[in-house]
Coordinates of C-alpha atoms and ligand atoms in Angstrom, one line a residue:
X1 CA 0.9 -8.0 -34.5
X2 CA 1.1 -6.0 -30.8
X3 CA 4.9 -5.1 -29.6
X4 CA 6.2 -4.0 -26.4
X5 CA 5.9 -0.2 -27.6
X6 CA 2.3 -0.7 -29.0
X7 CA 0.5 -2.8 -26.1
X8 CA 0.9 -3.2 -22.2
X9 CA 0.8 -6.8 -20.8
X10 CA 1.5 -6.6 -16.8
X11 CA 1.1 -9.1 -14.4
X12 CA 0.6 -9.2 -10.2
X13 CA 2.8 -11.9 -8.6
X14 CA 1.7 -13.2 -5.1
X15 CA -0.4 -15.8 -3.0
X16 CA -3.9 -15.7 -3.6
X17 CA -3.9 -12.6 -5.7
X18 CA -6.8 -13.9 -8.1
X19 CA -9.9 -12.1 -6.3
X20 CA -7.2 -8.7 -6.5
X21 CA -9.0 -5.5 -7.6
X22 CA -5.8 -4.1 -9.2
X23 CA -5.8 -6.1 -12.2
X24 CA -9.5 -4.2 -13.3
X25 CA -8.4 -0.9 -11.9
X26 CA -5.6 -0.9 -14.1
X27 CA -7.1 -2.5 -17.3
X28 CA -10.3 0.1 -17.1
X29 CA -8.3 3.2 -16.9
X30 CA -6.6 1.8 -19.8
X31 CA -9.5 1.4 -21.8
X32 CA -10.1 4.8 -20.8
X33 CA -6.5 5.9 -22.4
X34 CA -7.3 3.7 -25.4
X35 CA -4.7 1.3 -24.6
X36 CA -4.2 -2.3 -25.4
X37 CA -3.2 -3.6 -21.6
X38 CA -3.7 -6.4 -20.4
X39 CA -3.3 -7.5 -16.5
X40 CA -3.2 -11.0 -15.2
X41 CA -3.0 -12.3 -11.8
X42 CA -0.4 -14.7 -11.2
X43 CA -1.3 -16.5 -8.3
X44 CA 1.5 -18.5 -6.8
X45 CA -0.9 -20.7 -5.0
X46 CA -2.4 -21.7 -7.9
X47 CA 0.7 -22.4 -10.2
X48 CA 2.2 -24.3 -6.9
X49 CA 5.2 -21.8 -7.0
X50 CA 7.1 -20.7 -3.6
X51 CA 7.8 -16.6 -3.1
X52 CA 11.4 -17.2 -3.7
X53 CA 10.7 -18.1 -7.6
X54 CA 9.8 -14.5 -8.0
X55 CA 13.2 -13.9 -9.6
X56 CA 12.8 -16.8 -11.7
X57 CA 9.1 -15.6 -13.0
X58 CA 10.4 -12.2 -13.6
X59 CA 12.8 -13.4 -15.8
X60 CA 10.5 -15.4 -17.8
X61 CA 8.2 -12.7 -18.1
X62 CA 10.8 -10.4 -19.6
X63 CA 11.3 -12.7 -22.0
X64 CA 7.8 -13.2 -22.8
X65 CA 7.1 -10.0 -23.3
X66 CA 5.9 -8.5 -20.1
X67 CA 5.9 -4.9 -19.7
X68 CA 5.6 -4.8 -15.9
X69 CA 4.5 -6.2 -12.8
X70 CA 3.2 -5.6 -9.4
X71 CA 4.5 -7.7 -6.7
X72 CA 2.8 -8.6 -3.7
X73 CA 2.6 -10.9 -0.3
X74 CA 5.4 -13.0 0.1
X75 CA 7.6 -11.8 -2.5
X76 CA 8.0 -7.9 -1.6
X77 CA 11.4 -8.3 0.0
X78 CA 12.2 -11.5 -2.2
X79 CA 12.3 -9.5 -5.4
X80 CA 14.7 -6.8 -3.9
X81 CA 17.8 -9.2 -4.8
X82 CA 17.0 -9.6 -8.7
X83 CA 16.3 -6.0 -9.8
X84 CA 19.0 -3.9 -11.3
X85 CA 17.8 -0.5 -10.4
X86 CA 15.6 0.3 -7.1
X87 CA 14.0 3.5 -6.4
X88 CA 16.5 4.9 -3.5
X89 CA 13.0 5.1 -1.3
X90 CA 11.7 2.0 -2.1
X91 CA 15.5 0.7 -1.3
X92 CA 15.1 2.1 2.2
X93 CA 12.2 0.5 2.9
X94 CA 13.4 -2.7 1.9
X95 CA 10.0 -3.2 -0.2
X96 CA 9.3 -3.3 -4.0
X97 CA 5.9 -3.6 -5.3
X98 CA 5.9 -2.3 -8.4
X99 CA 8.7 -3.6 -11.3
X100 CA 8.8 -2.1 -14.7
X101 CA 11.0 -3.8 -17.4
X102 CA 12.7 -0.9 -19.2
X103 CA 15.6 -2.2 -22.1
X104 CA 15.4 -5.6 -20.6
X105 CA 16.1 -4.2 -17.1
X106 CA 14.1 -4.6 -14.0
X107 CA 13.4 -0.9 -12.3
X108 CA 12.0 -1.6 -9.1
X109 CA 9.6 1.0 -6.9
X110 CA 7.2 1.3 -4.0
X111 CA 4.0 2.5 -4.8
X112 CA 2.1 1.4 -1.5
X113 CA 4.2 4.0 0.5
X114 CA 3.6 6.5 -2.7
X115 CA -0.3 5.8 -2.8
X116 CA -0.9 5.9 1.2
X117 CA 0.8 9.3 1.0
X118 CA -0.9 10.6 -1.8
X119 CA -3.9 9.6 -0.2
X120 CA -3.4 11.3 3.0
X121 CA -2.3 14.8 1.5
X122 CA -5.1 14.6 -1.1
X123 CA -7.9 13.1 1.2
X124 CA -7.2 15.2 4.5
X125 CA -5.3 18.1 3.4
X126 CA -5.7 19.9 6.6
X127 CA -4.4 17.1 9.0
X128 CA -2.1 17.9 11.4
X129 CA 1.2 15.9 11.2
X130 CA 3.1 16.9 14.5
X131 CA 2.5 13.3 16.5
X132 CA 0.8 10.7 14.9
X133 CA 0.0 7.3 16.1
X134 CA 0.3 4.0 14.0
X135 CA -1.2 0.7 14.9
X136 CA 0.5 -2.2 13.5
X137 CA 3.8 -2.6 11.3
X138 CA 3.6 -5.6 9.6
X139 CA 3.7 -5.2 5.6
X140 CA 1.5 -2.3 4.9
X141 CA 2.3 -0.3 7.9
X142 CA 5.8 -0.7 7.0
X143 CA 5.0 1.3 3.7
X144 CA 2.3 3.5 6.0
X145 CA 5.2 4.5 8.4
X146 CA 7.5 5.5 5.7
X147 CA 4.9 7.9 4.1
X148 CA 4.0 9.4 7.4
X149 CA 7.9 10.5 8.0
X150 CA 8.8 11.6 4.5
X151 CA 5.0 13.6 4.6
X152 CA 6.4 15.7 7.6
X153 CA 5.3 13.9 10.8
X154 CA 7.4 14.7 13.4
X155 CA 6.7 12.3 16.3
X156 CA 5.9 8.7 15.3
X157 CA 4.7 6.2 17.9
X158 CA 4.4 2.4 16.4
X159 CA 2.8 0.1 18.2
X160 CA 1.8 -3.5 17.5
X161 CA 0.7 -6.3 18.7
X162 CA 4.2 -7.8 19.3
X163 CA 5.9 -5.0 20.6
X164 CA 9.6 -6.0 19.7
X165 CA 8.4 -5.8 16.2
X166 CA 7.2 -2.1 16.8
X167 CA 10.5 -1.3 18.4
X168 CA 12.8 -3.3 15.9
X169 CA 10.6 -1.1 13.0
X170 CA 11.1 2.2 15.2
X171 CA 15.1 1.6 15.3
X172 CA 15.0 0.7 11.5
X173 CA 13.1 4.1 10.5
X174 CA 15.2 6.4 13.0
X175 CA 18.5 5.6 11.2
X176 CA 16.6 7.1 8.0
X177 CA 15.1 10.1 9.5
X178 CA 17.4 10.9 12.2
X179 CA 15.7 14.4 12.9
X180 CA 12.6 12.8 13.8
X181 CA 11.2 10.6 17.3
X182 CA 10.3 7.3 16.1
X183 CA 9.4 5.0 19.0
X184 CA 7.8 1.7 19.7
X185 CA 5.4 1.2 22.0
X186 CA 2.5 -1.9 23.3
X187 CA -1.0 -1.8 22.7
X188 CA -1.3 -0.9 26.6
X189 CA 0.1 2.4 25.7
X190 CA -2.5 3.6 23.0
X191 CA -4.6 5.8 25.9
X192 CA -1.8 7.8 27.0
X193 CA -0.2 8.1 23.1
X194 CA -3.7 9.0 22.0
X195 CA -4.4 11.6 24.5
X196 CA -1.3 13.5 23.0
X197 CA -1.8 12.6 19.3
X198 CA -3.0 14.9 16.1
X199 CA -3.8 11.6 14.1
X200 CA -4.3 8.0 14.0
X201 CA -3.2 5.4 11.3
X202 CA -4.8 1.8 11.6
X203 CA -2.8 -1.0 9.6
X204 CA -3.8 -4.4 11.4
X205 CA -6.1 -6.7 9.5
X206 CA -8.9 -5.7 12.2
X207 CA -11.9 -4.8 11.0
X208 CA -11.8 -6.7 7.6
X209 CA -14.8 -9.0 6.8
X210 CA -12.8 -11.9 8.1
X211 CA -11.2 -9.8 11.5
X212 CA -14.5 -7.7 12.1
X213 CA -14.1 -5.3 15.2
X214 CA -12.1 -2.1 16.2
X215 CA -8.7 -2.2 17.1
X216 CA -9.0 0.9 19.9
X217 CA -11.7 1.9 22.3
X218 CA -13.5 4.5 20.2
X219 CA -14.2 6.4 23.5
X220 CA -10.1 7.5 23.1
X221 CA -11.2 9.6 19.8
X222 CA -11.9 13.1 20.0
X223 CA -12.8 15.3 17.5
X224 CA -9.6 16.8 16.7
X225 CA -7.9 13.8 15.7
X226 CA -7.8 12.7 11.8
X227 CA -8.3 8.6 11.6
X228 CA -6.6 6.8 8.5
X229 CA -7.6 3.4 7.9
X230 CA -5.6 1.0 5.6
X231 CA -8.3 -1.6 5.8
X232 CA -10.7 -1.6 2.4
X233 CA -13.0 -5.0 2.7
X234 CA -15.0 -3.1 3.9
X235 CA -14.3 0.2 2.9
X236 CA -16.5 1.5 5.9
X237 CA -14.5 -0.2 8.8
X238 CA -15.8 0.3 12.4
X239 CA -13.1 2.2 12.8
X240 CA -14.2 4.8 10.2
X241 CA -17.6 4.8 11.1
X242 CA -16.8 5.0 14.9
X243 CA -14.6 7.9 14.3
X244 CA -16.6 9.8 12.0
X245 CA -19.5 9.3 14.5
X246 CA -17.2 11.0 16.9
X247 CA -16.4 14.0 15.0
X248 CA -13.2 13.1 13.3
X249 CA -11.9 13.6 9.7
X250 CA -11.0 10.2 8.3
X251 CA -9.6 8.4 5.2
X252 CA -10.6 5.3 4.4
X253 CA -8.5 2.1 3.5
X254 CA -9.8 2.6 -0.4
X255 CA -7.3 5.5 -0.8
X256 CA -4.2 3.5 -0.2
X257 CA -5.6 0.7 -2.7
X258 CA -6.7 3.0 -5.8
X259 CA -3.4 5.0 -4.8
X260 CA -0.7 2.5 -5.3
X261 CA -2.8 1.1 -8.7
X262 CA -2.7 5.2 -9.6
X263 CA 1.0 5.4 -9.2
X264 CA 2.1 1.7 -10.7
X265 CA -0.1 3.2 -14.1
X266 CA 1.6 6.1 -14.0
X267 CA 4.9 4.0 -13.9
X268 CA 4.3 1.5 -16.4
X269 CA 2.2 3.9 -19.1
X270 CA 4.4 7.1 -18.4
X271 CA 0.7 8.8 -18.9
X272 CA -1.4 10.6 -16.1
X273 CA -4.3 8.5 -15.1
X274 CA -7.8 10.1 -13.8
X275 CA -7.4 9.1 -9.9
X276 CA -10.8 10.4 -9.2
X277 CA -11.8 7.9 -12.2
X278 CA -10.2 4.9 -10.5
X279 CA -11.8 5.7 -7.4
X280 CA -15.0 5.7 -8.6
X281 CA -14.8 2.5 -10.4
X282 CA -12.9 0.7 -7.2
X283 CA -15.7 1.4 -5.0
X284 CA -18.0 0.5 -7.6
X285 CA -16.8 -2.8 -7.8
X286 CA -16.5 -3.3 -4.0
X287 CA -20.4 -2.1 -4.2
X288 CA -20.8 -5.0 -6.7
X289 CA -19.3 -7.3 -4.1
X290 CA -16.4 -8.5 -6.3
Ligands
LIG301 N1 -5.2 -0.3 1.4 C1 -4.4 -1.2 1.1 O1 -3.8 -1.0 -0.3 C2 -3.8 -2.1 1.2 C3 -4.3 -2.6 2.7 N2 -4.1 -3.7 3.6 C4 -4.7 -4.1 4.7 O2 -3.7 -4.0 5.8 C5 -3.7 -5.1 6.6 C6 -2.7 -5.7 7.1 O3 -1.8 -6.1 6.2 P1 -0.1 -6.4 6.2 O4 0.6 -5.1 6.6 O5 -0.1 -7.3 4.8 O6 -0.1 -7.2 7.1 P2 1.0 -8.2 8.4 O7 0.3 -9.4 9.0 O8 1.9 -8.1 7.7 O9 0.8 -7.0 9.6 C7 -0.3 -6.6 10.5 C8 0.5 -6.5 11.8 O10 -0.6 -6.1 12.7 C9 -0.2 -6.8 14.0 N3 -1.6 -6.3 14.6 C10 -2.8 -7.7 14.4 N4 -3.5 -7.2 15.2 C11 -3.4 -6.7 15.7 C12 -3.7 -5.8 16.7 N5 -5.2 -5.7 17.3 N6 -3.4 -4.5 17.8 C13 -2.2 -4.2 17.3 N7 -1.8 -4.9 16.0 C14 -1.9 -5.8 15.5 C15 0.6 -7.8 13.2 O11 1.2 -8.1 14.7 C16 1.1 -7.4 12.4 O12 2.8 -7.0 13.0 C17 -4.6 -6.0 5.7 O13 -5.5 -7.0 6.5 C18 -5.3 -5.1 4.9 O14 -6.6 -5.0 5.2 C19 -3.0 -4.4 3.2 C20 -2.1 -4.2 1.8 C21 -2.4 -2.8 1.4
LIG302 O1 -0.4 -5.1 -1.8 C1 -0.9 -4.7 -2.7 C2 -2.3 -5.1 -2.9 C3 -1.8 -5.9 -4.2 O2 -1.5 -7.2 -4.1 C4 -3.5 -5.9 -4.8 O3 -3.8 -7.2 -4.7 O4 -4.6 -5.0 -4.9 C5 -1.7 -5.1 -5.3 C6 -0.2 -4.6 -5.1 O5 0.4 -3.6 -6.2 C7 0.1 -3.7 -3.8 O6 0.9 -3.7 -3.5

């Protein structure tokens, strides 16, 4: 027999999650801790359920003995109303990607935010954080912007193909970080903004296998800039390669992908995961084309 306390049953709820590397990342780390731990993708497209069913699925999961869930697109906002307790930072961000079930109650967290933040402080400990330009303010970008401000960025310039979205996000963030300067800008402003910035964070799909290319003209990068990407398929994006070639310190998107899993694993098990081991496993899976 295996009870809630003796083993772990975890799921990832979202659209198209079957190829996700998060389940094998958790399972391998759990095996290293000698835990009984099963992590299943629950693909809404496969089971033909809309994102609005996330609450029903959570409750069914609880009743069937799940310990926790990761939640992804399109449910990170939809899940909020079904939770009993929400971490204050996840509440401010308005998105939850990790739900831990404790005594039948749903506790929500956002480990995209903490995972990116940890990746940046560990991977680029020298990064100057006075003035940062961030391109892309969708789902991943919102978590990243929060993380940057939590880490102490004084002046954050948000750029998006949709300038209205960038302006809205800047306004919303300014409410929670009133002592910072947060501005929404259009892509045409990138050259002038980068000339004054310490670092660049990229959070659009540009550079993914399906969207090859560069989100900016690499000539705009100078060796004093640090550059962080969130795209991790491939982990060596054109942006990361170009930035490195121009002498910039870089942080690949694998840091956020692994960081969210590290922080979720800790929340679910209460055990300290080995982040370096999880990153090595993640990179190995990418190398093997998984
Ligand atoms: N490392 C990680 O853990 C994660 C990485 N990702 C990566 O982040 C990328 C973005 O994901 P989401 O935020 O969920 O997508 P999304 O669709 O929610 O947001 C993308 C944003 O980028 C903007 N955009 C697109 N092309 C642009 C361009 N050329 N210039 C300026 N803005 C542009 C869009 O208008 C949109 O606001 C994904 O494609 C994926 O590669 C996503 C989730 C986690
Ligand atoms: O958005 C993501 C990506 C993810 O869905 C994945 O498939 O790796 C796992 C989620 O925990 C995270 O918030």
